[in-house]
């Protein structure tokens, strides 16, 4: 990968009149902003559907590893199609704050509008729709039925459904396909509109020489079509409930570790199928994105297994994952594709060896370089230790914003940071500029800066606090924050540090 730069911004965080960022004009404006600022990449968070109606819908706990989030469908585009009116959209309640996503309000209003659009559409006669159904049958039918069933059973998880459909008895599947026919078709319609609008946006980004870095979680949610439809892929008992669940041991984010609750893979079964499901999953990702970031990459070397009834992650232990065999098989099947390995967390020699064997660039997070308990010349996250084949960040969606992080440090910790940067003059509230420029100056082939850090925002703009539920994934950018002044400043920095996207070079 050439020396380059990009910005991390969730689609949910784009400005919008309708409660959440989506594939509307604001997304196209952001692509233009990236191109004008000399950037090469737009890194996003997972596009998968979330657990609708919760206080904070996590994109890492999805109902499907293959489907797209209907919240991202542009209502303006549906207005242009004539299947919704401007008055209908304006009168809906999407929440009251321009910089916040109200998922409860969104769930109640957005889906009802999409249902209305479906009922007014003549989608069945669209040849593009018929082609979409044919091309995506391998995952779409199960997903559409699963979501229709969730609606029928008042949102209950599949493991609380009646036994006949919970265990997918043949006659029961046929019965619910007939009974919920229009609900199933509505789900297919939403996936078609999602795909239609996403590929149009991605095509526009690529035409402006912007590449999309997508993000996939290593695990799937227990309450997902993946577990319901293919229980043989996971460590489940006879009742299709997990025998062990995912998490991680104590780390910088949680002193007692974390219990994530996802079912674990039966890697022996996956290996016996030549990793067919994982190949399908990554095939889908390579369709959607130009570059794929795999979250929790270290879990392919070793994964943390926690007993299903454990009270804390401290009861867990490490198990061996599939290792390099998975990625060698996928490369043999599909050829080489650009991948970023999210290898953060507890690093071991075997994890480092897996990253080295894969050849994928790994991640370096500036904030991790200044841990007082692990500060010194050997810390991999100090900028002078970065190599070329890596992606450097000020922080990720799981971190504090860089401004919030620095302002929250103790005086001793701030002195440690300022000594490293040789800067005792810049005011605390302006230090984010120094951190951004430090990352851009590193030898890392790619530098990605969260949009919040370019804007110098505090922790009120943080995307996620791991192991905390209540206010995550909600921050949205205001429409007036993408200024020409900021664009010119980023362009100058990108040029200064040799990260210019030369396809969009406008001169010095």
XYZ file of C-alpha atoms in Angstrom:
508
model
C 0.000 0.000 0.000
C 1.244 3.471 -0.874
C 1.813 6.092 1.794
C -1.618 7.611 2.312
C -4.181 8.932 4.770
C -7.862 8.645 5.557
C -10.601 9.482 8.004
C -12.609 7.187 10.281
C -16.284 8.161 10.371
C -19.235 5.859 10.921
C -22.051 6.229 8.401
C -24.320 6.731 11.418
C -22.331 9.859 12.307
C -23.029 11.744 9.092
C -25.323 14.775 9.361
C -28.965 14.075 8.521
C -32.444 15.516 8.946
C -33.765 12.041 9.655
C -32.100 10.967 12.900
C -29.091 9.016 11.640
C -26.450 9.291 8.947
C -27.340 7.433 5.761
C -26.608 7.164 2.029
C -27.956 10.619 1.203
C -26.383 13.865 -0.004
C -24.371 14.216 3.237
C -22.492 11.005 2.404
C -21.670 12.302 -1.071
C -20.612 15.645 0.417
C -18.289 13.800 2.791
C -16.713 11.929 -0.128
C -16.117 15.296 -1.804
C -14.600 16.588 1.430
C -12.217 13.619 1.555
C -11.156 14.092 -2.050
C -10.660 17.845 -1.639
C -8.595 17.220 1.511
C -6.196 14.879 -0.330
C -7.365 11.778 1.530
C -7.365 8.244 0.114
C -9.576 6.299 2.529
C -12.941 6.544 4.211
C -12.988 4.003 7.037
C -16.439 3.111 8.310
C -17.890 0.857 11.005
C -19.883 -2.299 10.138
C -22.855 -1.734 7.821
C -24.751 -4.690 9.243
C -28.238 -4.409 10.797
C -28.302 -3.744 14.516
C -30.538 -4.825 17.390
C -33.282 -2.335 16.595
C -34.770 -0.259 19.385
C -32.065 -0.607 22.039
C -30.576 2.418 23.791
C -27.406 2.001 21.767
C -27.488 -0.357 18.796
C -24.035 -1.890 18.443
C -22.855 -2.637 14.898
C -20.759 -5.417 16.463
C -23.889 -7.261 17.671
C -25.779 -7.769 14.421
C -28.683 -9.947 13.351
C -26.697 -10.969 10.254
C -23.130 -11.228 9.033
C -24.312 -10.625 5.454
C -27.205 -8.139 5.459
C -27.120 -4.338 5.410
C -28.633 -1.904 7.898
C -32.001 -0.538 6.645
C -31.442 2.626 8.694
C -28.899 3.672 6.061
C -31.461 3.792 3.248
C -31.848 7.397 2.117
C -35.370 8.681 2.655
C -34.660 11.555 0.273
C -34.022 9.005 -2.480
C -37.367 7.360 -1.730
C -39.024 10.783 -1.898
C -37.445 11.264 -5.323
C -38.837 7.875 -6.369
C -42.312 9.021 -5.380
C -42.924 6.291 -2.790
C -42.666 8.696 0.166
C -43.602 12.348 0.527
C -41.535 15.116 2.058
C -44.380 15.822 4.496
C -44.406 12.234 5.742
C -40.679 12.281 6.444
C -40.700 15.736 8.018
C -43.518 14.833 10.390
C -41.839 11.662 11.717
C -40.095 11.714 15.120
C -36.414 10.834 14.730
C -35.217 12.365 17.997
C -34.510 15.935 19.021
C -30.703 16.295 18.878
C -28.679 17.004 15.755
C -25.519 15.460 17.252
C -27.097 12.307 18.686
C -28.800 9.136 17.402
C -31.996 8.276 19.285
C -32.299 4.576 18.420
C -35.675 4.100 20.080
C -37.266 6.935 18.108
C -35.500 5.762 14.986
C -36.825 2.230 15.293
C -40.409 3.416 15.629
C -40.365 5.946 12.794
C -37.856 4.802 10.206
C -39.142 1.280 9.679
C -42.759 2.409 9.360
C -41.738 4.830 6.620
C -39.787 2.120 4.828
C -42.801 -0.200 5.061
C -44.960 2.495 3.504
C -42.436 2.926 0.698
C -42.428 -0.828 0.062
C -46.222 -1.006 -0.118
C -46.272 1.810 -2.695
C -43.462 0.448 -4.817
C -43.800 -1.759 -7.869
C -40.585 -3.545 -7.059
C -41.618 -6.985 -8.290
C -41.486 -5.801 -11.912
C -38.016 -4.295 -11.594
C -35.484 -6.505 -13.449
C -32.706 -5.171 -11.217
C -34.624 -6.415 -8.203
C -35.076 -9.840 -9.733
C -31.354 -10.013 -10.443
C -30.613 -8.963 -6.878
C -32.809 -11.772 -5.532
C -31.051 -14.288 -7.751
C -27.538 -13.112 -6.860
C -28.184 -13.017 -3.105
C -30.462 -16.000 -2.581
C -27.667 -17.819 -0.736
C -28.073 -15.579 2.328
C -31.131 -13.398 1.705
C -34.006 -15.887 2.119
C -32.924 -17.062 5.570
C -32.313 -13.484 6.688
C -35.660 -12.170 5.421
C -37.580 -14.974 7.129
C -35.581 -14.515 10.344
C -36.390 -10.808 10.532
C -40.042 -11.404 9.665
C -40.212 -13.966 12.478
C -38.656 -11.515 14.922
C -41.419 -9.074 14.086
C -44.070 -11.766 14.422
C -42.749 -12.814 17.839
C -42.583 -9.210 19.138
C -38.818 -8.908 18.825
C -37.992 -11.925 20.961
C -34.629 -13.630 20.258
C -34.910 -16.793 18.192
C -34.060 -19.022 21.162
C -37.317 -17.932 22.823
C -39.474 -18.880 19.835
C -41.640 -22.037 19.779
C -39.604 -25.192 19.402
C -40.778 -26.036 15.875
C -39.472 -22.832 14.312
C -36.637 -22.372 16.792
C -35.185 -25.681 15.586
C -36.274 -25.054 11.958
C -38.504 -28.076 11.457
C -39.366 -28.352 7.773
C -43.139 -27.991 7.960
C -42.738 -24.975 10.276
C -40.460 -23.163 7.834
C -43.007 -23.699 5.061
C -45.860 -22.499 7.260
C -44.165 -19.252 8.287
C -42.959 -18.541 4.756
C -46.619 -18.598 3.663
C -48.035 -16.808 6.704
C -45.448 -14.003 6.741
C -45.076 -13.684 2.972
C -45.406 -9.884 2.799
C -43.185 -9.357 5.837
C -40.509 -11.527 4.219
C -40.832 -9.584 0.958
C -40.535 -6.299 2.858
C -37.210 -7.447 4.310
C -35.971 -8.339 0.836
C -37.078 -4.950 -0.460
C -35.082 -3.147 2.231
C -31.976 -5.169 1.423
C -32.365 -4.304 -2.253
C -32.673 -0.584 -1.548
C -29.698 -0.764 0.819
C -27.552 -2.476 -1.842
C -28.737 -0.182 -4.625
C -27.900 2.968 -2.679
C -24.659 1.658 -1.130
C -23.149 0.576 -4.430
C -24.082 3.929 -5.964
C -22.294 5.719 -3.106
C -19.278 3.422 -3.273
C -19.071 3.897 -7.044
C -19.101 7.655 -6.548
C -16.371 7.417 -3.901
C -14.226 5.291 -6.197
C -14.786 7.750 -9.061
C -13.306 10.426 -6.787
C -10.413 8.064 -5.988
C -11.593 7.388 -2.446
C -11.438 3.796 -1.205
C -13.772 2.415 1.431
C -12.292 0.532 4.392
C -15.047 -1.703 5.744
C -15.094 -3.325 9.152
C -16.271 -6.814 10.122
C -16.544 -8.243 13.627
C -14.880 -11.603 14.145
C -17.988 -12.914 15.937
C -21.716 -12.898 15.241
C -24.496 -12.237 17.735
C -26.241 -15.149 19.411
C -29.539 -13.626 18.285
C -28.645 -13.766 14.604
C -29.792 -15.597 11.527
C -26.301 -17.064 11.273
C -26.660 -19.015 14.521
C -30.346 -19.842 13.979
C -29.881 -21.122 10.413
C -26.457 -22.775 10.757
C -26.037 -24.009 14.332
C -23.429 -26.541 13.222
C -20.939 -23.683 12.811
C -20.922 -22.850 16.525
C -20.188 -24.403 19.907
C -23.802 -25.166 20.864
C -25.565 -27.861 22.858
C -28.462 -30.035 21.656
C -30.894 -27.187 22.290
C -28.743 -24.904 20.125
C -27.585 -22.795 23.058
C -23.890 -21.874 23.593
C -21.658 -24.114 25.655
C -19.073 -21.311 25.846
C -19.065 -17.624 24.922
C -16.643 -14.974 23.740
C -14.845 -12.263 25.667
C -11.380 -11.146 26.595
C -9.147 -11.221 29.683
C -8.265 -8.105 31.686
C -6.790 -5.363 29.486
C -6.543 -1.598 29.162
C -10.321 -1.333 28.692
C -11.525 -3.534 31.604
C -9.664 -4.607 34.740
C -11.745 -7.805 35.082
C -11.869 -8.557 31.380
C -15.002 -8.469 29.245
C -17.824 -10.912 28.565
C -19.091 -10.277 25.024
C -21.527 -13.186 24.978
C -21.121 -14.224 21.336
C -21.187 -17.950 20.545
C -17.781 -19.370 19.638
C -16.956 -21.107 16.374
C -16.466 -24.833 15.956
C -13.200 -24.390 14.139
C -12.829 -28.133 13.580
C -16.088 -28.108 11.610
C -15.098 -24.993 9.638
C -11.808 -26.635 8.727
C -13.634 -29.771 7.515
C -15.614 -27.617 5.062
C -12.508 -25.791 3.808
C -13.784 -22.736 5.728
C -16.789 -22.428 3.392
C -18.820 -20.091 5.649
C -15.883 -17.785 6.313
C -15.041 -17.751 2.613
C -18.627 -16.718 1.869
C -18.499 -14.043 4.526
C -15.304 -12.498 3.226
C -16.524 -12.818 -0.363
C -19.472 -10.672 0.666
C -17.139 -8.160 2.323
C -14.930 -7.945 -0.747
C -18.083 -7.067 -2.699
C -19.013 -4.268 -0.303
C -15.622 -2.687 0.444
C -12.282 -1.890 -1.152
C -10.327 -2.832 1.988
C -11.547 -5.030 4.860
C -10.547 -4.458 8.476
C -11.067 -7.615 10.540
C -11.880 -6.818 14.145
C -10.154 -8.862 16.885
C -7.762 -10.520 14.453
C -5.824 -12.098 17.291
C -8.832 -14.397 17.839
C -7.799 -16.389 14.774
C -4.589 -17.361 16.570
C -6.113 -17.925 19.995
C -9.597 -17.070 21.214
C -10.767 -16.511 24.767
C -13.380 -19.066 25.821
C -15.607 -18.294 28.818
C -17.996 -20.851 30.346
C -21.584 -19.931 29.435
C -22.590 -19.402 33.091
C -19.441 -17.573 34.189
C -19.896 -14.547 36.422
C -16.769 -12.846 35.113
C -14.265 -13.125 32.276
C -11.651 -14.155 34.834
C -13.064 -17.691 34.534
C -12.114 -17.896 30.864
C -9.156 -19.533 29.140
C -7.411 -19.469 25.758
C -8.112 -21.942 22.941
C -6.340 -22.319 19.612
C -7.964 -20.780 16.533
C -7.578 -21.743 12.863
C -4.353 -19.796 12.369
C -2.926 -19.039 8.953
C -4.769 -21.954 7.301
C -7.970 -19.893 7.131
C -6.345 -17.040 5.235
C -4.291 -19.268 2.967
C -7.514 -21.069 1.984
C -9.369 -17.820 1.304
C -6.512 -16.453 -0.783
C -6.417 -19.707 -2.765
C -10.167 -19.442 -3.416
C -10.488 -15.724 -4.146
C -7.036 -14.355 -4.757
C -5.398 -11.556 -2.815
C -7.529 -8.790 -1.307
C -6.379 -5.927 0.929
C -7.057 -6.648 4.595
C -6.169 -4.794 7.807
C -5.577 -6.927 10.904
C -6.934 -5.400 14.113
C -4.418 -7.026 16.455
C -4.972 -4.841 19.511
C -5.101 -6.342 22.981
C -2.853 -8.943 24.563
C -0.032 -9.619 22.098
C 1.903 -12.873 22.128
C 4.662 -14.231 19.936
C 2.182 -16.509 18.164
C -0.135 -13.572 17.372
C 2.784 -11.588 15.999
C 3.766 -14.601 13.900
C 0.237 -14.935 12.489
C 0.209 -11.265 11.493
C 3.645 -11.672 9.916
C 2.599 -14.782 7.981
C -0.579 -13.148 6.712
C 1.293 -10.107 5.419
C -1.631 -7.916 6.466
C -0.840 -4.480 7.911
C -1.667 -4.329 11.606
C -2.754 -1.407 13.772
C -0.846 1.102 15.874
C -2.803 3.337 18.249
C -1.007 6.414 19.529
C -2.860 6.513 22.869
C -1.480 3.093 23.807
C 2.093 4.355 23.545
C 1.816 6.425 26.724
C 0.670 3.887 29.277
C 2.752 4.779 32.374
C 2.957 1.078 33.288
C 4.351 0.137 29.892
C 6.224 3.230 28.806
C 9.646 2.858 27.318
C 11.670 2.377 24.176
C 10.188 -1.084 23.525
C 6.533 -0.034 23.498
C 5.186 -0.977 20.048
C 2.729 1.910 20.051
C 5.255 4.712 20.464
C 5.517 6.381 17.048
C 9.272 5.842 16.627
C 8.650 2.068 16.723
C 6.127 1.958 13.866
C 7.203 0.118 10.757
C 5.840 0.648 7.256
C 3.374 -2.225 6.951
C 0.876 -0.920 9.474
C -2.031 1.488 9.887
C -1.520 4.263 12.440
C -4.377 5.834 14.406
C -4.724 8.493 17.068
C -7.499 6.275 18.455
C -10.259 3.904 17.372
C -14.027 3.777 17.902
C -13.338 2.066 21.251
C -11.024 4.805 22.545
C -11.591 8.201 24.008
C -11.227 11.028 21.527
C -7.617 12.169 21.463
C -8.559 15.539 22.992
C -10.677 13.902 25.695
C -7.908 11.405 26.420
C -5.176 14.012 26.861
C -7.268 16.436 28.900
C -8.129 13.563 31.265
C -4.514 12.588 31.981
C -2.833 13.348 35.267
C -0.168 16.070 35.373
C 2.506 13.363 35.538
C 1.102 11.605 32.465
C 0.796 14.856 30.545
C 4.446 15.618 31.309
C 5.419 12.185 29.977
C 3.547 12.885 26.723
C 4.899 16.416 26.359
C 8.448 15.182 26.975
C 8.054 12.693 24.140
C 6.648 15.341 21.791
C 9.095 17.995 23.061
C 6.179 20.392 23.430
C 5.484 22.353 26.616
C 3.875 25.363 24.969
C 0.724 24.124 23.247
C -2.371 24.533 25.478
C -4.064 21.284 26.529
C -7.164 22.003 24.462
C -5.031 22.467 21.311
C -2.824 19.402 21.747
C -4.995 17.342 19.399
C -3.260 19.108 16.504
C 0.088 17.771 17.709
C -1.221 14.216 18.027
C -2.728 14.249 14.540
C 0.470 15.569 12.983
C 2.548 13.033 14.946
C 0.539 10.134 13.487
C 0.716 11.588 9.984
C 4.503 11.898 10.265
C 5.082 8.252 11.210
C 6.517 5.699 8.797
C 3.201 3.784 8.718
C 1.990 3.262 5.165
C -1.523 4.367 6.140
C -2.623 6.911 8.739
C -6.295 7.029 9.747
C -7.633 9.808 11.961
C -11.138 9.666 13.503
C -13.197 12.650 12.407
C -13.701 13.651 16.053
C -9.930 14.082 16.411
C -9.659 16.315 13.370
C -12.415 18.423 14.947
C -10.746 18.449 18.373
C -13.892 17.176 20.107
C -13.990 15.927 23.683
C -15.342 12.656 25.026
C -18.953 13.698 24.503
C -18.216 12.701 20.892
C -16.808 9.293 21.818
C -18.360 6.414 19.852
C -18.055 3.501 22.268
C -17.092 2.678 25.837
C -16.405 -1.089 25.913
C -18.422 -3.049 28.487
C -20.746 -0.085 29.036
C -24.335 0.144 27.773
C -26.324 3.343 27.610
C -24.775 5.957 25.328
C -22.666 4.205 22.692
C -22.698 4.551 18.886
C -24.747 7.756 19.106
C -22.494 10.669 18.129
C -23.332 12.554 14.940
C -21.413 15.290 13.185
C -23.188 18.591 12.695
C -23.675 19.827 9.165
C -21.547 22.959 9.604
C -18.427 21.172 10.897
C -17.002 20.215 7.471
C -15.572 23.621 6.695
C -13.430 24.784 3.796
C -10.827 25.873 6.344
C -10.590 22.323 7.725
C -10.391 20.868 4.218
C -7.503 23.155 3.295
C -5.706 22.394 6.556
C -5.964 18.620 5.985
C -4.851 19.020 2.387
C -1.759 20.931 3.496
C -0.925 18.332 6.176
C -1.443 15.432 3.813
C 0.870 17.028 1.274
C 3.444 18.017 3.907
C 3.806 14.493 5.268
C 3.849 12.696 1.919
C 0.366 11.165 2.171
C -1.272 13.000 -0.719
C -3.787 11.231 -2.928
C -2.150 12.332 -6.151
C -5.299 11.697 -8.169
C -6.787 14.693 -6.326
C -3.639 16.848 -6.196
C -4.441 20.514 -6.835
C -0.985 21.974 -6.421
C 0.948 23.399 -3.495
